[in-house]
Amino acid sequence: MSLFLPYEKMWDMPLGGTSDERQIPHWFGNLAFGVVGGVCKLLFRYRVDGRRNLRAFEGRSGAVVVCNHTSYLDVAFVYLGARPSQWVRLIGRESLFKAGHGLLGQILSRVGAFPIKRDSADRTAIKRAARDLKNGELVGIFPEGTRRGKSNKAPKLHSGAAFIAKMGKAPLLPMTVRNAELVKQKGKFVRFPKITVEYGNPVLLSDFDGLPKDERLDGCTWFVMRECFALFYGKPAEEVDMAALFPDAKDYSGYFRENPVPVRTTEELLGCA
């Protein structure tokens, strides 16, 4: 049992998957799941819907898990939703790993997270994510880059999730965390609502080959995020007003209305009945 490891070293170590290399020690992640999962179950009575869409990847393929972002708690529930049999390697902004004189970085790295430089093409982070996907691991990302409604920075659509899926030759899996945004609202006391984690159907980057080459990553990210918000609002994807959610992004509603993307299940995609 390794008590001390440089967290930079853990960023390049596998966590699950098919690699025979030395893995990040599991003891801390299992302990964190027991403690954090127990507290969240007690306080928020959380449940996970559609988890079969995630579980089908186990031992068969990596996947980019994509989630909309409304609360700091999203990070915990993206992690908890996959446990105990799978791990999601979350990509977080670089500054988080330096907080608390590196203590937070040690904690995050122990559960498989690694950093990315915000608003830049961080090749090192992209290579790490692609390697993890090729190793059959799950990589989690919040394409909005910031918490919606909880930051002065307006959410934007970043195509990094689709690019990582392309580099790692892996599908994308939309998910959402409902009601976490209600825990602490401005001017209100802390609340403890029931929280639901839900996974949608997987999406293949190749389904967007009909778009111009320079728009495929943006169009794919737009589509996957619309799936996330459809889960979040509990409505059909076609009813999600993406133009209102992302006023600075190109609206692909008309294109996908004329060129619907095939609906796939994880079982069909991976050929596992």
PDB file of N, CA and C in Angstrom, residues 86-164:
ATOM      1  N   GLN A  86     -16.289   0.495 -11.544  1.00  0.00           N
ATOM      2  CA  GLN A  86     -15.579   1.266 -12.565  1.00  0.00           C
ATOM      3  C   GLN A  86     -15.059   2.566 -11.973  1.00  0.00           C
ATOM      4  N   TRP A  87     -14.089   3.157 -12.669  1.00  0.00           N
ATOM      5  CA  TRP A  87     -13.515   4.432 -12.272  1.00  0.00           C
ATOM      6  C   TRP A  87     -13.694   5.416 -13.409  1.00  0.00           C
ATOM      7  N   VAL A  88     -13.993   6.659 -13.094  1.00  0.00           N
ATOM      8  CA  VAL A  88     -13.999   7.720 -14.101  1.00  0.00           C
ATOM      9  C   VAL A  88     -12.818   8.637 -13.813  1.00  0.00           C
ATOM     10  N   ARG A  89     -11.966   8.805 -14.812  1.00  0.00           N
ATOM     11  CA  ARG A  89     -10.791   9.665 -14.663  1.00  0.00           C
ATOM     12  C   ARG A  89     -11.173  11.083 -15.097  1.00  0.00           C
ATOM     13  N   LEU A  90     -11.505  11.896 -14.124  1.00  0.00           N
ATOM     14  CA  LEU A  90     -11.966  13.246 -14.402  1.00  0.00           C
ATOM     15  C   LEU A  90     -10.824  14.166 -14.799  1.00  0.00           C
ATOM     16  N   ILE A  91     -11.115  15.050 -15.749  1.00  0.00           N
ATOM     17  CA  ILE A  91     -10.156  16.073 -16.151  1.00  0.00           C
ATOM     18  C   ILE A  91     -10.577  17.384 -15.491  1.00  0.00           C
ATOM     19  N   GLY A  92      -9.690  17.958 -14.680  1.00  0.00           N
ATOM     20  CA  GLY A  92     -10.012  19.182 -13.956  1.00  0.00           C
ATOM     21  C   GLY A  92      -9.042  20.306 -14.272  1.00  0.00           C
ATOM     22  N   ARG A  93      -9.460  21.522 -13.984  1.00  0.00           N
ATOM     23  CA  ARG A  93      -8.572  22.648 -14.278  1.00  0.00           C
ATOM     24  C   ARG A  93      -7.308  22.578 -13.428  1.00  0.00           C
ATOM     25  N   GLU A  94      -6.231  23.017 -13.985  1.00  0.00           N
ATOM     26  CA  GLU A  94      -4.905  22.871 -13.398  1.00  0.00           C
ATOM     27  C   GLU A  94      -4.805  23.468 -12.001  1.00  0.00           C
ATOM     28  N   SER A  95      -5.470  24.597 -11.761  1.00  0.00           N
ATOM     29  CA  SER A  95      -5.352  25.280 -10.468  1.00  0.00           C
ATOM     30  C   SER A  95      -5.860  24.431  -9.312  1.00  0.00           C
ATOM     31  N   LEU A  96      -6.804  23.538  -9.573  1.00  0.00           N
ATOM     32  CA  LEU A  96      -7.334  22.692  -8.497  1.00  0.00           C
ATOM     33  C   LEU A  96      -6.245  21.807  -7.893  1.00  0.00           C
ATOM     34  N   PHE A  97      -5.310  21.382  -8.708  1.00  0.00           N
ATOM     35  CA  PHE A  97      -4.282  20.452  -8.253  1.00  0.00           C
ATOM     36  C   PHE A  97      -3.198  21.145  -7.428  1.00  0.00           C
ATOM     37  N   LYS A  98      -3.230  22.473  -7.403  1.00  0.00           N
ATOM     38  CA  LYS A  98      -2.265  23.229  -6.614  1.00  0.00           C
ATOM     39  C   LYS A  98      -2.872  23.762  -5.329  1.00  0.00           C
ATOM     40  N   ALA A  99      -4.188  23.601  -5.181  1.00  0.00           N
ATOM     41  CA  ALA A  99      -4.874  24.137  -4.002  1.00  0.00           C
ATOM     42  C   ALA A  99      -4.446  23.406  -2.736  1.00  0.00           C
ATOM     43  N   GLY A 100      -4.463  24.128  -1.621  1.00  0.00           N
ATOM     44  CA  GLY A 100      -4.082  23.527  -0.342  1.00  0.00           C
ATOM     45  C   GLY A 100      -2.662  23.030  -0.338  1.00  0.00           C
ATOM     46  N   HIS A 101      -1.767  23.774  -1.003  1.00  0.00           N
ATOM     47  CA  HIS A 101      -0.354  23.384  -1.103  1.00  0.00           C
ATOM     48  C   HIS A 101      -0.198  21.998  -1.720  1.00  0.00           C
ATOM     49  N   GLY A 102      -1.083  21.674  -2.655  1.00  0.00           N
ATOM     50  CA  GLY A 102      -0.987  20.401  -3.356  1.00  0.00           C
ATOM     51  C   GLY A 102      -1.764  19.263  -2.726  1.00  0.00           C
ATOM     52  N   LEU A 103      -2.377  19.499  -1.541  1.00  0.00           N
ATOM     53  CA  LEU A 103      -3.130  18.428  -0.883  1.00  0.00           C
ATOM     54  C   LEU A 103      -4.326  17.999  -1.727  1.00  0.00           C
ATOM     55  N   LEU A 104      -5.053  18.982  -2.275  1.00  0.00           N
ATOM     56  CA  LEU A 104      -6.193  18.637  -3.121  1.00  0.00           C
ATOM     57  C   LEU A 104      -5.721  17.890  -4.362  1.00  0.00           C
ATOM     58  N   GLY A 105      -4.558  18.284  -4.877  1.00  0.00           N
ATOM     59  CA  GLY A 105      -3.999  17.589  -6.032  1.00  0.00           C
ATOM     60  C   GLY A 105      -3.701  16.131  -5.730  1.00  0.00           C
ATOM     61  N   GLN A 106      -3.200  15.872  -4.529  1.00  0.00           N
ATOM     62  CA  GLN A 106      -2.925  14.497  -4.113  1.00  0.00           C
ATOM     63  C   GLN A 106      -4.222  13.692  -4.028  1.00  0.00           C
ATOM     64  N   ILE A 107      -5.266  14.301  -3.456  1.00  0.00           N
ATOM     65  CA  ILE A 107      -6.554  13.622  -3.315  1.00  0.00           C
ATOM     66  C   ILE A 107      -7.156  13.329  -4.686  1.00  0.00           C
ATOM     67  N   LEU A 108      -7.182  14.348  -5.546  1.00  0.00           N
ATOM     68  CA  LEU A 108      -7.760  14.164  -6.875  1.00  0.00           C
ATOM     69  C   LEU A 108      -6.993  13.127  -7.681  1.00  0.00           C
ATOM     70  N   SER A 109      -5.683  13.170  -7.588  1.00  0.00           N
ATOM     71  CA  SER A 109      -4.856  12.234  -8.346  1.00  0.00           C
ATOM     72  C   SER A 109      -5.046  10.809  -7.859  1.00  0.00           C
ATOM     73  N   ARG A 110      -5.270  10.646  -6.565  1.00  0.00           N
ATOM     74  CA  ARG A 110      -5.477   9.314  -5.985  1.00  0.00           C
ATOM     75  C   ARG A 110      -6.733   8.635  -6.524  1.00  0.00           C
ATOM     76  N   VAL A 111      -7.723   9.445  -6.930  1.00  0.00           N
ATOM     77  CA  VAL A 111      -8.949   8.853  -7.473  1.00  0.00           C
ATOM     78  C   VAL A 111      -8.949   8.897  -9.001  1.00  0.00           C
ATOM     79  N   GLY A 112      -7.775   9.195  -9.595  1.00  0.00           N
ATOM     80  CA  GLY A 112      -7.624   9.061 -11.029  1.00  0.00           C
ATOM     81  C   GLY A 112      -7.737  10.324 -11.849  1.00  0.00           C
ATOM     82  N   ALA A 113      -7.985  11.473 -11.209  1.00  0.00           N
ATOM     83  CA  ALA A 113      -8.127  12.726 -11.960  1.00  0.00           C
ATOM     84  C   ALA A 113      -6.763  13.239 -12.413  1.00  0.00           C
ATOM     85  N   PHE A 114      -6.775  14.061 -13.445  1.00  0.00           N
ATOM     86  CA  PHE A 114      -5.542  14.720 -13.892  1.00  0.00           C
ATOM     87  C   PHE A 114      -5.906  16.094 -14.462  1.00  0.00           C
ATOM     88  N   PRO A 115      -4.949  17.007 -14.529  1.00  0.00           N
ATOM     89  CA  PRO A 115      -5.252  18.402 -14.872  1.00  0.00           C
ATOM     90  C   PRO A 115      -5.206  18.709 -16.358  1.00  0.00           C
ATOM     91  N   ILE A 116      -5.850  19.820 -16.694  1.00  0.00           N
ATOM     92  CA  ILE A 116      -5.760  20.365 -18.036  1.00  0.00           C
ATOM     93  C   ILE A 116      -5.659  21.876 -17.915  1.00  0.00           C
ATOM     94  N   LYS A 117      -4.882  22.483 -18.772  1.00  0.00           N
ATOM     95  CA  LYS A 117      -4.759  23.937 -18.777  1.00  0.00           C
ATOM     96  C   LYS A 117      -5.977  24.533 -19.461  1.00  0.00           C
ATOM     97  N   ARG A 118      -6.683  25.392 -18.739  1.00  0.00           N
ATOM     98  CA  ARG A 118      -7.915  25.958 -19.257  1.00  0.00           C
ATOM     99  C   ARG A 118      -7.636  26.915 -20.416  1.00  0.00           C
ATOM    100  N   ASP A 119      -8.558  26.901 -21.404  1.00  0.00           N
ATOM    101  CA  ASP A 119      -8.514  27.819 -22.546  1.00  0.00           C
ATOM    102  C   ASP A 119      -7.228  27.673 -23.368  1.00  0.00           C
ATOM    103  N   SER A 120      -6.743  26.438 -23.459  1.00  0.00           N
ATOM    104  CA  SER A 120      -5.561  26.201 -24.282  1.00  0.00           C
ATOM    105  C   SER A 120      -5.597  24.766 -24.800  1.00  0.00           C
ATOM    106  N   ALA A 121      -4.855  24.532 -25.860  1.00  0.00           N
ATOM    107  CA  ALA A 121      -4.754  23.179 -26.399  1.00  0.00           C
ATOM    108  C   ALA A 121      -3.675  22.438 -25.615  1.00  0.00           C
ATOM    109  N   ASP A 122      -4.073  21.822 -24.516  1.00  0.00           N
ATOM    110  CA  ASP A 122      -3.132  21.143 -23.633  1.00  0.00           C
ATOM    111  C   ASP A 122      -2.843  19.749 -24.194  1.00  0.00           C
ATOM    112  N   ARG A 123      -1.793  19.648 -24.967  1.00  0.00           N
ATOM    113  CA  ARG A 123      -1.480  18.388 -25.637  1.00  0.00           C
ATOM    114  C   ARG A 123      -1.165  17.273 -24.655  1.00  0.00           C
ATOM    115  N   THR A 124      -0.526  17.627 -23.538  1.00  0.00           N
ATOM    116  CA  THR A 124      -0.172  16.598 -22.558  1.00  0.00           C
ATOM    117  C   THR A 124      -1.430  15.967 -21.976  1.00  0.00           C
ATOM    118  N   ALA A 125      -2.408  16.794 -21.590  1.00  0.00           N
ATOM    119  CA  ALA A 125      -3.657  16.277 -21.028  1.00  0.00           C
ATOM    120  C   ALA A 125      -4.421  15.456 -22.070  1.00  0.00           C
ATOM    121  N   ILE A 126      -4.428  15.915 -23.304  1.00  0.00           N
ATOM    122  CA  ILE A 126      -5.130  15.189 -24.366  1.00  0.00           C
ATOM    123  C   ILE A 126      -4.486  13.833 -24.611  1.00  0.00           C
ATOM    124  N   LYS A 127      -3.158  13.788 -24.598  1.00  0.00           N
ATOM    125  CA  LYS A 127      -2.467  12.510 -24.786  1.00  0.00           C
ATOM    126  C   LYS A 127      -2.761  11.559 -23.625  1.00  0.00           C
ATOM    127  N   ARG A 128      -2.804  12.093 -22.407  1.00  0.00           N
ATOM    128  CA  ARG A 128      -3.134  11.246 -21.256  1.00  0.00           C
ATOM    129  C   ARG A 128      -4.531  10.657 -21.403  1.00  0.00           C
ATOM    130  N   ALA A 129      -5.486  11.520 -21.763  1.00  0.00           N
ATOM    131  CA  ALA A 129      -6.864  11.066 -21.902  1.00  0.00           C
ATOM    132  C   ALA A 129      -6.979  10.013 -23.008  1.00  0.00           C
ATOM    133  N   ALA A 130      -6.319  10.250 -24.140  1.00  0.00           N
ATOM    134  CA  ALA A 130      -6.381   9.298 -25.248  1.00  0.00           C
ATOM    135  C   ALA A 130      -5.771   7.954 -24.859  1.00  0.00           C
ATOM    136  N   ARG A 131      -4.658   8.003 -24.127  1.00  0.00           N
ATOM    137  CA  ARG A 131      -4.021   6.770 -23.670  1.00  0.00           C
ATOM    138  C   ARG A 131      -4.944   5.997 -22.736  1.00  0.00           C
ATOM    139  N   ASP A 132      -5.599   6.709 -21.822  1.00  0.00           N
ATOM    140  CA  ASP A 132      -6.519   6.047 -20.893  1.00  0.00           C
ATOM    141  C   ASP A 132      -7.672   5.389 -21.642  1.00  0.00           C
ATOM    142  N   LEU A 133      -8.211   6.082 -22.648  1.00  0.00           N
ATOM    143  CA  LEU A 133      -9.313   5.518 -23.421  1.00  0.00           C
ATOM    144  C   LEU A 133      -8.877   4.257 -24.155  1.00  0.00           C
ATOM    145  N   LYS A 134      -7.707   4.292 -24.736  1.00  0.00           N
ATOM    146  CA  LYS A 134      -7.197   3.119 -25.458  1.00  0.00           C
ATOM    147  C   LYS A 134      -6.913   1.966 -24.504  1.00  0.00           C
ATOM    148  N   ASN A 135      -6.724   2.288 -23.237  1.00  0.00           N
ATOM    149  CA  ASN A 135      -6.526   1.268 -22.203  1.00  0.00           C
ATOM    150  C   ASN A 135      -7.862   0.742 -21.671  1.00  0.00           C
ATOM    151  N   GLY A 136      -8.967   1.199 -22.244  1.00  0.00           N
ATOM    152  CA  GLY A 136     -10.279   0.720 -21.810  1.00  0.00           C
ATOM    153  C   GLY A 136     -10.823   1.442 -20.587  1.00  0.00           C
ATOM    154  N   GLU A 137     -10.296   2.633 -20.279  1.00  0.00           N
ATOM    155  CA  GLU A 137     -10.749   3.384 -19.109  1.00  0.00           C
ATOM    156  C   GLU A 137     -11.798   4.420 -19.495  1.00  0.00           C
ATOM    157  N   LEU A 138     -12.464   4.955 -18.479  1.00  0.00           N
ATOM    158  CA  LEU A 138     -13.457   6.007 -18.663  1.00  0.00           C
ATOM    159  C   LEU A 138     -12.819   7.350 -18.332  1.00  0.00           C
ATOM    160  N   VAL A 139     -13.040   8.336 -19.187  1.00  0.00           N
ATOM    161  CA  VAL A 139     -12.527   9.686 -18.961  1.00  0.00           C
ATOM    162  C   VAL A 139     -13.720  10.633 -18.860  1.00  0.00           C
ATOM    163  N   GLY A 140     -13.788  11.419 -17.790  1.00  0.00           N
ATOM    164  CA  GLY A 140     -14.911  12.322 -17.576  1.00  0.00           C
ATOM    165  C   GLY A 140     -14.543  13.769 -17.849  1.00  0.00           C
ATOM    166  N   ILE A 141     -15.455  14.504 -18.494  1.00  0.00           N
ATOM    167  CA  ILE A 141     -15.178  15.887 -18.839  1.00  0.00           C
ATOM    168  C   ILE A 141     -16.453  16.722 -18.799  1.00  0.00           C
ATOM    169  N   PHE A 142     -16.311  17.989 -18.410  1.00  0.00           N
ATOM    170  CA  PHE A 142     -17.411  18.956 -18.403  1.00  0.00           C
ATOM    171  C   PHE A 142     -17.124  19.973 -19.518  1.00  0.00           C
ATOM    172  N   PRO A 143     -17.728  19.817 -20.693  1.00  0.00           N
ATOM    173  CA  PRO A 143     -17.385  20.688 -21.822  1.00  0.00           C
ATOM    174  C   PRO A 143     -17.701  22.165 -21.621  1.00  0.00           C
ATOM    175  N   GLU A 144     -18.588  22.502 -20.670  1.00  0.00           N
ATOM    176  CA  GLU A 144     -18.910  23.914 -20.445  1.00  0.00           C
ATOM    177  C   GLU A 144     -17.747  24.666 -19.812  1.00  0.00           C
ATOM    178  N   GLY A 145     -16.875  23.957 -19.137  1.00  0.00           N
ATOM    179  CA  GLY A 145     -15.688  24.585 -18.577  1.00  0.00           C
ATOM    180  C   GLY A 145     -15.899  25.334 -17.278  1.00  0.00           C
ATOM    181  N   THR A 146     -17.144  25.553 -16.881  1.00  0.00           N
ATOM    182  CA  THR A 146     -17.436  26.251 -15.634  1.00  0.00           C
ATOM    183  C   THR A 146     -18.840  25.874 -15.193  1.00  0.00           C
ATOM    184  N   ARG A 147     -19.174  26.183 -13.950  1.00  0.00           N
ATOM    185  CA  ARG A 147     -20.502  25.831 -13.429  1.00  0.00           C
ATOM    186  C   ARG A 147     -21.540  26.828 -13.949  1.00  0.00           C
ATOM    187  N   ARG A 148     -22.587  26.310 -14.549  1.00  0.00           N
ATOM    188  CA  ARG A 148     -23.646  27.169 -15.079  1.00  0.00           C
ATOM    189  C   ARG A 148     -24.414  27.850 -13.941  1.00  0.00           C
ATOM    190  N   GLY A 149     -24.486  29.171 -13.994  1.00  0.00           N
ATOM    191  CA  GLY A 149     -25.233  29.920 -12.999  1.00  0.00           C
ATOM    192  C   GLY A 149     -24.507  30.122 -11.691  1.00  0.00           C
ATOM    193  N   LYS A 150     -23.282  29.600 -11.557  1.00  0.00           N
ATOM    194  CA  LYS A 150     -22.549  29.717 -10.296  1.00  0.00           C
ATOM    195  C   LYS A 150     -21.216  30.430 -10.481  1.00  0.00           C
ATOM    196  N   SER A 151     -21.005  31.002 -11.655  1.00  0.00           N
ATOM    197  CA  SER A 151     -19.732  31.639 -11.944  1.00  0.00           C
ATOM    198  C   SER A 151     -19.967  32.894 -12.782  1.00  0.00           C
ATOM    199  N   ASN A 152     -19.037  33.841 -12.681  1.00  0.00           N
ATOM    200  CA  ASN A 152     -19.133  35.041 -13.501  1.00  0.00           C
ATOM    201  C   ASN A 152     -18.771  34.762 -14.954  1.00  0.00           C
ATOM    202  N   LYS A 153     -18.165  33.606 -15.173  1.00  0.00           N
ATOM    203  CA  LYS A 153     -17.751  33.224 -16.518  1.00  0.00           C
ATOM    204  C   LYS A 153     -18.892  32.502 -17.222  1.00  0.00           C
ATOM    205  N   ALA A 154     -19.275  32.989 -18.396  1.00  0.00           N
ATOM    206  CA  ALA A 154     -20.378  32.387 -19.133  1.00  0.00           C
ATOM    207  C   ALA A 154     -19.979  31.009 -19.666  1.00  0.00           C
ATOM    208  N   PRO A 155     -20.857  30.009 -19.514  1.00  0.00           N
ATOM    209  CA  PRO A 155     -20.550  28.685 -20.054  1.00  0.00           C
ATOM    210  C   PRO A 155     -20.407  28.736 -21.573  1.00  0.00           C
ATOM    211  N   LYS A 156     -19.429  28.023 -22.080  1.00  0.00           N
ATOM    212  CA  LYS A 156     -19.220  27.928 -23.516  1.00  0.00           C
ATOM    213  C   LYS A 156     -19.059  26.466 -23.899  1.00  0.00           C
ATOM    214  N   LEU A 157     -19.295  26.184 -25.160  1.00  0.00           N
ATOM    215  CA  LEU A 157     -19.108  24.824 -25.647  1.00  0.00           C
ATOM    216  C   LEU A 157     -17.683  24.643 -26.137  1.00  0.00           C
ATOM    217  N   HIS A 158     -16.937  23.792 -25.443  1.00  0.00           N
ATOM    218  CA  HIS A 158     -15.571  23.480 -25.847  1.00  0.00           C
ATOM    219  C   HIS A 158     -15.564  22.101 -26.503  1.00  0.00           C
ATOM    220  N   SER A 159     -14.935  21.982 -27.639  1.00  0.00           N
ATOM    221  CA  SER A 159     -14.990  20.731 -28.404  1.00  0.00           C
ATOM    222  C   SER A 159     -13.960  19.705 -27.948  1.00  0.00           C
ATOM    223  N   GLY A 160     -13.333  19.947 -26.793  1.00  0.00           N
ATOM    224  CA  GLY A 160     -12.302  19.029 -26.313  1.00  0.00           C
ATOM    225  C   GLY A 160     -12.794  17.616 -26.097  1.00  0.00           C
ATOM    226  N   ALA A 161     -14.046  17.446 -25.658  1.00  0.00           N
ATOM    227  CA  ALA A 161     -14.571  16.099 -25.410  1.00  0.00           C
ATOM    228  C   ALA A 161     -14.574  15.283 -26.693  1.00  0.00           C
ATOM    229  N   ALA A 162     -15.054  15.894 -27.790  1.00  0.00           N
ATOM    230  CA  ALA A 162     -15.087  15.191 -29.073  1.00  0.00           C
ATOM    231  C   ALA A 162     -13.676  14.931 -29.595  1.00  0.00           C
ATOM    232  N   PHE A 163     -12.784  15.889 -29.376  1.00  0.00           N
ATOM    233  CA  PHE A 163     -11.413  15.711 -29.846  1.00  0.00           C
ATOM    234  C   PHE A 163     -10.730  14.566 -29.092  1.00  0.00           C
ATOM    235  N   ILE A 164     -10.954  14.501 -27.791  1.00  0.00           N
ATOM    236  CA  ILE A 164     -10.385  13.419 -26.987  1.00  0.00           C
ATOM    237  C   ILE A 164     -10.947  12.069 -27.437  1.00  0.00           C
TER     238      ILE A 164
END
